[in-house]
Coordinates of C-alpha atoms and ligand atoms in Angstrom, one line a residue:
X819 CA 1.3 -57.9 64.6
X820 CA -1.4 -55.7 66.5
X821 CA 0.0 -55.0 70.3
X822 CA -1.9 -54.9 73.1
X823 CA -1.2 -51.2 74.0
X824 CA -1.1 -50.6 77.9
X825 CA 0.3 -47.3 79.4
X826 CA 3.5 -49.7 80.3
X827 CA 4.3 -50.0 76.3
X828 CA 3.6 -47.1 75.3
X829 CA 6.1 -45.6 77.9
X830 CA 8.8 -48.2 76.5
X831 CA 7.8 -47.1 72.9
X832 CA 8.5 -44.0 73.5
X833 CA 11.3 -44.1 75.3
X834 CA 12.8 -46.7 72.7
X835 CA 11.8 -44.0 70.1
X836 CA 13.6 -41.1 72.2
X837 CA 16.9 -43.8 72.4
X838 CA 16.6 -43.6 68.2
X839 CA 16.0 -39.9 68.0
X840 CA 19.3 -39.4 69.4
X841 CA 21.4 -41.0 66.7
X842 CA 18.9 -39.6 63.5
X843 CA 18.5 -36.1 61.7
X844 CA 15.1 -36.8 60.1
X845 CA 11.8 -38.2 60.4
X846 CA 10.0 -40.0 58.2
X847 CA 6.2 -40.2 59.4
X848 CA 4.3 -42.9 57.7
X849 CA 0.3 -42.2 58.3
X850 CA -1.9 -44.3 55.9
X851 CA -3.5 -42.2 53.3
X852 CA -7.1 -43.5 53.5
X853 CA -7.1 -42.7 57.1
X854 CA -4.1 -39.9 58.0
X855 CA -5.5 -38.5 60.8
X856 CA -6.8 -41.4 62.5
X857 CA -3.2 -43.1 61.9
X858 CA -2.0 -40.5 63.5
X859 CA -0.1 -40.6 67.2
X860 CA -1.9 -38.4 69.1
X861 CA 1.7 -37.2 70.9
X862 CA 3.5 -37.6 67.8
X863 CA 4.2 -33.3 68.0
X864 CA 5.6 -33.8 71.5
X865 CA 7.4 -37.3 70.4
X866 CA 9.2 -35.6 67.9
X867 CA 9.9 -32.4 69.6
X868 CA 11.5 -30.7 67.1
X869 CA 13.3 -32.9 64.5
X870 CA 13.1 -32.2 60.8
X871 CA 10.5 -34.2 59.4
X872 CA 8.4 -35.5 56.2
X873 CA 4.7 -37.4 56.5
X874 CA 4.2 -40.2 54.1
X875 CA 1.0 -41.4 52.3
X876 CA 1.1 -44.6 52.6
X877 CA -1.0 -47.1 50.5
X878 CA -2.0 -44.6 48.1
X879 CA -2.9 -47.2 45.8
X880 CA -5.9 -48.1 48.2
X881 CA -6.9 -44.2 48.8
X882 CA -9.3 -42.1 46.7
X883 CA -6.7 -39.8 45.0
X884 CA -8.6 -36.6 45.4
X885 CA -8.8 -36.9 48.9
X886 CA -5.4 -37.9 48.9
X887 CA -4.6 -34.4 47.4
X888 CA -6.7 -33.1 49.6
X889 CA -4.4 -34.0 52.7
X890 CA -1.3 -32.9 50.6
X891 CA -2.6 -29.5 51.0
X892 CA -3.7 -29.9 54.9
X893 CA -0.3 -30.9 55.3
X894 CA 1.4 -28.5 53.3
X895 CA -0.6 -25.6 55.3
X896 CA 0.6 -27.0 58.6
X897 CA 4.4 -26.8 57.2
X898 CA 4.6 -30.3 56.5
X899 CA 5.7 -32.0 53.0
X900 CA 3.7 -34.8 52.8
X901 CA 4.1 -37.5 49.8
X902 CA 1.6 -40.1 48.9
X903 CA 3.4 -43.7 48.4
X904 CA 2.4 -47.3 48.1
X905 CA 5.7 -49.1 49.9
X906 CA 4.3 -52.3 48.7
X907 CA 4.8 -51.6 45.3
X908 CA 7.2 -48.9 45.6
X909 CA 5.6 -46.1 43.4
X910 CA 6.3 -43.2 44.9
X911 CA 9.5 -44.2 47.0
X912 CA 11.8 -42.8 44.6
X913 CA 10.7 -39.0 45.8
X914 CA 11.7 -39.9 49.5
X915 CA 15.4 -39.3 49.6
X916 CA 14.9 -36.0 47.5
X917 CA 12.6 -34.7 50.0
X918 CA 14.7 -35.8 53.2
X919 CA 17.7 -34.4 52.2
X920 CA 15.8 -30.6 51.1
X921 CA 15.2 -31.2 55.0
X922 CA 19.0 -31.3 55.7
X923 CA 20.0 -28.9 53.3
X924 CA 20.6 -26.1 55.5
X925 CA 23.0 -28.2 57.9
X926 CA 24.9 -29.9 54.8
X927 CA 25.8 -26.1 53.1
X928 CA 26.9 -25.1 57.0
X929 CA 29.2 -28.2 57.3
X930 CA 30.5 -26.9 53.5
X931 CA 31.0 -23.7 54.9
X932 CA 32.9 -24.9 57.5
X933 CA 35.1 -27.2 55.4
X934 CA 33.5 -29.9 56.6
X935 CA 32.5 -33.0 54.6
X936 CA 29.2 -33.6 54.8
X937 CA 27.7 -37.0 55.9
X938 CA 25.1 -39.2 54.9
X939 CA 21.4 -37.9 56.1
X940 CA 20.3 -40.4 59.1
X941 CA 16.4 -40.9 59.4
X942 CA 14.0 -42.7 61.2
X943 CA 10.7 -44.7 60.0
X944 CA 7.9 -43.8 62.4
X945 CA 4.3 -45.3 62.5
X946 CA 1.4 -46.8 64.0
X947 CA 1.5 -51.2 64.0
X948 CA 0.4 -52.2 60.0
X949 CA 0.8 -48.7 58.4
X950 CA 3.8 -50.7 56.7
X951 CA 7.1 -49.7 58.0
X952 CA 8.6 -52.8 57.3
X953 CA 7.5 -53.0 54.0
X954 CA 8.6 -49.2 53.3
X955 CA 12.1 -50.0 54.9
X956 CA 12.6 -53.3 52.8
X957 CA 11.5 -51.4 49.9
X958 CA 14.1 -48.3 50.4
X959 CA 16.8 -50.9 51.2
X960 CA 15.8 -52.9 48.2
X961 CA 15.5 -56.2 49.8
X962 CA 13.8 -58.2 52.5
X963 CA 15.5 -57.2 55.7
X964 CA 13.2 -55.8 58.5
X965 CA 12.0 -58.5 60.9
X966 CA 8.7 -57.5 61.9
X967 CA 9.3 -54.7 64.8
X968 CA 6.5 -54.7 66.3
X969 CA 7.8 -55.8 69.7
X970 CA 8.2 -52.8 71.9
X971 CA 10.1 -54.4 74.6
X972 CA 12.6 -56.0 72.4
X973 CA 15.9 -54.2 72.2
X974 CA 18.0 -55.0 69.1
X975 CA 21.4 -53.9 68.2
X976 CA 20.8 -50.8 65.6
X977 CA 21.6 -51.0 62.2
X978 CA 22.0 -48.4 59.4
X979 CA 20.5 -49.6 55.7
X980 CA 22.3 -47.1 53.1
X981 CA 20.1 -45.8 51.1
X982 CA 22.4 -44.9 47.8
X983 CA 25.3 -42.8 49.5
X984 CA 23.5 -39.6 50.9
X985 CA 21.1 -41.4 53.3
X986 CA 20.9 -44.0 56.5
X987 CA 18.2 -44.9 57.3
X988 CA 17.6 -46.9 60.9
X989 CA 16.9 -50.4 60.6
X990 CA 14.4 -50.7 63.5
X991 CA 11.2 -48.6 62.8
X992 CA 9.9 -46.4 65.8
X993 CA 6.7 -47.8 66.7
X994 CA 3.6 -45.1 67.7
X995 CA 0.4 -46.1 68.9
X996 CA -3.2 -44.9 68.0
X997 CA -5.2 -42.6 69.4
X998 CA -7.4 -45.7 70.3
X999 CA -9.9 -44.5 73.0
X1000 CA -11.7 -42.2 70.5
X1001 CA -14.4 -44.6 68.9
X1002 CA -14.6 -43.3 64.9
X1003 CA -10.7 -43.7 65.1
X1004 CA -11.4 -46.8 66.1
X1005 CA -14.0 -48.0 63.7
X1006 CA -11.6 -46.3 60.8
X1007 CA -8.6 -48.3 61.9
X1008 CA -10.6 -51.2 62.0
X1009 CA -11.9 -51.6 58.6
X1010 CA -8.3 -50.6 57.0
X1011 CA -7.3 -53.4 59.1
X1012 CA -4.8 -51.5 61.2
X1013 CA -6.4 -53.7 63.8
X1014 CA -6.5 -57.3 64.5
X1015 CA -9.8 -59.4 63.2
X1016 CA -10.1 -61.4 65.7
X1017 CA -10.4 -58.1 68.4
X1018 CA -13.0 -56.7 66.3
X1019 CA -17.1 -56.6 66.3
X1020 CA -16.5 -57.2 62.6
X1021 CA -20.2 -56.7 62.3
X1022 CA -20.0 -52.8 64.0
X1023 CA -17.0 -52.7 61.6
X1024 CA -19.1 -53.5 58.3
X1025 CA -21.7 -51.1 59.7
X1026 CA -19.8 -48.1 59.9
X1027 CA -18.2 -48.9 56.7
X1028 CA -21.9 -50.1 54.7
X1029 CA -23.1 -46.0 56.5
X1030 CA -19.1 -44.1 55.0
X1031 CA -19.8 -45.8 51.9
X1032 CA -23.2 -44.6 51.2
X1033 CA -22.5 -41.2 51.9
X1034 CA -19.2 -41.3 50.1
X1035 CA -18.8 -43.7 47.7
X1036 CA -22.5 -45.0 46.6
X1037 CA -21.6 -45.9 43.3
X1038 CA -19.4 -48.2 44.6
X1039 CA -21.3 -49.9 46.7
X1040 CA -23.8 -50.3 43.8
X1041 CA -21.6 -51.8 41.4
X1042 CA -19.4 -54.0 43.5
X1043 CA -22.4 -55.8 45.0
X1044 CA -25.4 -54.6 42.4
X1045 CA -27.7 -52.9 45.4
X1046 CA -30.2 -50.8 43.2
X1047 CA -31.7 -48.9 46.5
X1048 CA -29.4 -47.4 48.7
X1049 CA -31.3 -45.9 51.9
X1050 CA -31.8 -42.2 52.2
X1051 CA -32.0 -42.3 56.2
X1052 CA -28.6 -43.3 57.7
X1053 CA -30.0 -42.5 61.6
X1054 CA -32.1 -46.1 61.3
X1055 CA -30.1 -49.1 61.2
X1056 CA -32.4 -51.0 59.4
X1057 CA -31.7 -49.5 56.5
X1058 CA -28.1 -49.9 56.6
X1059 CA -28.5 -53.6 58.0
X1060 CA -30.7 -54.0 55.4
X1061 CA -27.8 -53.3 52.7
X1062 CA -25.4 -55.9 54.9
X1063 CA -28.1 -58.0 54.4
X1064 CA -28.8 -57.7 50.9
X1065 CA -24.6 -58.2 50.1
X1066 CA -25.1 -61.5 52.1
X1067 CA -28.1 -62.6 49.7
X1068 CA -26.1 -61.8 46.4
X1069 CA -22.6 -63.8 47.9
X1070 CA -25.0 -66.8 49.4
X1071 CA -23.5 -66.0 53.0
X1072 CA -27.5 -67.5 53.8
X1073 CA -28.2 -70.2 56.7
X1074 CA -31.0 -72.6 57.1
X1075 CA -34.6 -71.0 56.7
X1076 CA -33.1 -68.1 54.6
X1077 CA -31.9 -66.4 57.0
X1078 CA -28.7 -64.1 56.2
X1079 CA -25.4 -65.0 58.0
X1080 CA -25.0 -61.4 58.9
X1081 CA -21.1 -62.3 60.5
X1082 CA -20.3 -63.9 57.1
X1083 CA -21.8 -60.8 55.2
X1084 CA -19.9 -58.3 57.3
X1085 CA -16.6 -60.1 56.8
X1086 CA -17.2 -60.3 52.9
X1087 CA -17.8 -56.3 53.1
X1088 CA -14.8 -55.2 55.2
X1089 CA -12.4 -57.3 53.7
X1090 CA -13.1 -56.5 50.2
X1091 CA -12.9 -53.1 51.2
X1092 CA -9.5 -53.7 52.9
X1093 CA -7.9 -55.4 49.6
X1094 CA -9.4 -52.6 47.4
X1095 CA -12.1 -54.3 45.7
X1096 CA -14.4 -51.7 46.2
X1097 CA -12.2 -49.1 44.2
X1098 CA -9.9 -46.5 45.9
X1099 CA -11.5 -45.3 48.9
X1100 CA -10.7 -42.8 51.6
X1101 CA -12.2 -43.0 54.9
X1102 CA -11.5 -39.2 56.1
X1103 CA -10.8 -36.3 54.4
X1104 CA -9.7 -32.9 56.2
X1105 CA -13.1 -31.3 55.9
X1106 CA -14.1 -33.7 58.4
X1107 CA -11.8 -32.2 61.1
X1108 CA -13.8 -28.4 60.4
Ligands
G4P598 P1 4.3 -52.4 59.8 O1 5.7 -52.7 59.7 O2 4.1 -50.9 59.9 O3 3.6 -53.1 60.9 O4 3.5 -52.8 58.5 P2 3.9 -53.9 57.4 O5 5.1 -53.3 56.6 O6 4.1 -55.2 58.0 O7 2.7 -53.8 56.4 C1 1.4 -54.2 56.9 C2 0.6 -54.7 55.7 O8 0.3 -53.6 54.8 C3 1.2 -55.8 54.9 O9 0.2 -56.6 54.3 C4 1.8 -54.9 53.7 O10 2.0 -55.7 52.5 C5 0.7 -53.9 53.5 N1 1.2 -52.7 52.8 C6 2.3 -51.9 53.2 N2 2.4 -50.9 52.4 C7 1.4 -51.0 51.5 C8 1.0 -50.1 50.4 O11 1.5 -49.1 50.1 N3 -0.1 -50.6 49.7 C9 -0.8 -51.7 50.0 N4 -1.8 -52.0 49.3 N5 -0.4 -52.5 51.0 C10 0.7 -52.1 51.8 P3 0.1 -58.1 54.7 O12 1.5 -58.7 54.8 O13 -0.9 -58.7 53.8 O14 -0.4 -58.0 56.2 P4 -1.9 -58.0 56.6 O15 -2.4 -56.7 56.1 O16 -2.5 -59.2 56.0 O17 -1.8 -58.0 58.1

């Protein structure tokens, strides 16, 4: 579910993330991998203030794996160990619970030292609406038990899923919001449908995706929809219109007089791109950000 966000819920948000901070040692921040930056909270730094805390790749299986690695290393240069996962099918999930308790190492050998038995790590799933939280949380707990959170003014009872015997984990995610107001975040959320469809310009979305993928990924474009002449000028639309056009000829999206159905072309092009039809493709990498 895609929430309206107003300044009201993002001040419940937080605070209803602040409420969980208080009963957990680590974070686990889920960003999606074909867009980390722009799945990013803007306050997540401030949010967090402080707590131990691992990034997660999520729906690796849709990014381009060199730019994935690529953001390993951005991370890994800002302190932060980040992992590429695909919760849906769960590769990758086994490295979590290493990684959070290398986190909490230093606090389990001081309660040793102090004779105390150490308890199980507690950690937190944090994200953006869609970056799949639920599905990451149902994964780790190894069945289906995360009703959709995305409600931020509904308060539930907490719950701890045991992940084998050294972890917690929260059964409520902590829901961030994106740094909408910026409009490339925007058009990058879009078309990996981190936003709802029926909000969206889809043909602005197809747009922006038709101009990333001829810079990036032309070969893709060429094979998926067998376009022989990509344009060499991206700063006239026609030429990228023209492409739209040309996928809605080849999948018949055409209405009376011949005229291309450019809203039924644009759909055809973002949402093949969302499912991963288009190959593994990564709509930011950290060069962008200088
Ligand atoms: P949320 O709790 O953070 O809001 O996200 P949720 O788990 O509901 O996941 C959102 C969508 O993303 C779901 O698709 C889910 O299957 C998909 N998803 C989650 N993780 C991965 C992953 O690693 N790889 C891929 N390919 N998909 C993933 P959905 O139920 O089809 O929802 P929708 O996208 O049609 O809205």
């Amino acid at each position: 579910m895609t929430i309206q966000w107003f300044p009201g819920h993002m001040t419940k948000a937080r605070r209803q993330i602040e409420d969980k901070l208080k009963l957990i040692d680590v974070v686990i921040e889920l960003l999606d991998a074909r867009v980390p930056l722009s799945s990013r909270n803007p306050m997540v730094d401030e949010i967090l203030r402080g707590k131990p805390r691992m990034v997660l790749l999520n729906k690796a299986d849709l990014a381009d794996p060199a730019a994935t690695a690529e953001w390993v290393r951005y991370f890994a240069d800002q302190g932060l160990k980040a992992l590429p996962v695909d919760a849906a099918s769960g590769t990758g999930v086994k490295e979590i619970l290493p990684r959070v308790k290398e986190l909490w190492a230093d606090k389990i050998a001081s309660q040793l030292r102090k004779g105390i038995n150490p308890r199980a790590v507690r950690a937190l799933i944090v994200g953006i609406p869609n970056v799949g939280k639920s599905t990451l949380i149902n994964q780790l707990a190894g069945k289906k038990i995360a009703a959709t959170g995305d409600r931020p003014g509904v308060t539930k009872g907490q719950q701890w899923i045991k992940v084998g015997s050294e972890m917690d984990l929260l059964d409520t995610p902590g829901i961030l919001w994106p740094k909408f107001e910026d409009q490339q975040v925007g058009m990058r959320l879009a078309a990996t449908g981190a936003i709802k469809e029926e909000l969206l310009h889809m043909d602005e979305v197809a747009f922006f995706t038709i101009k990333e993928l001829i810079v990036h990924y032309p070969e893709a474009l060429r094979e998926r929809f067998g376009i022989a002449e990509l344009p060499r000028e991206l700063d006239e639309p026609d030429g990228i219109v023209g492409v739209m056009e040309a996928v809605g000829r080849k999948r018949g999206a055409v209405v009376s007089g011949g005229r291309i159905d450019l809203d039924k072309a644009s759909l055809i092009i973002v949402r093949e791109l969302r499912a991963g039809k288009l190959g593994r493709i990564s709509l930011e990498r950290p060069a962008d950000f200088g």
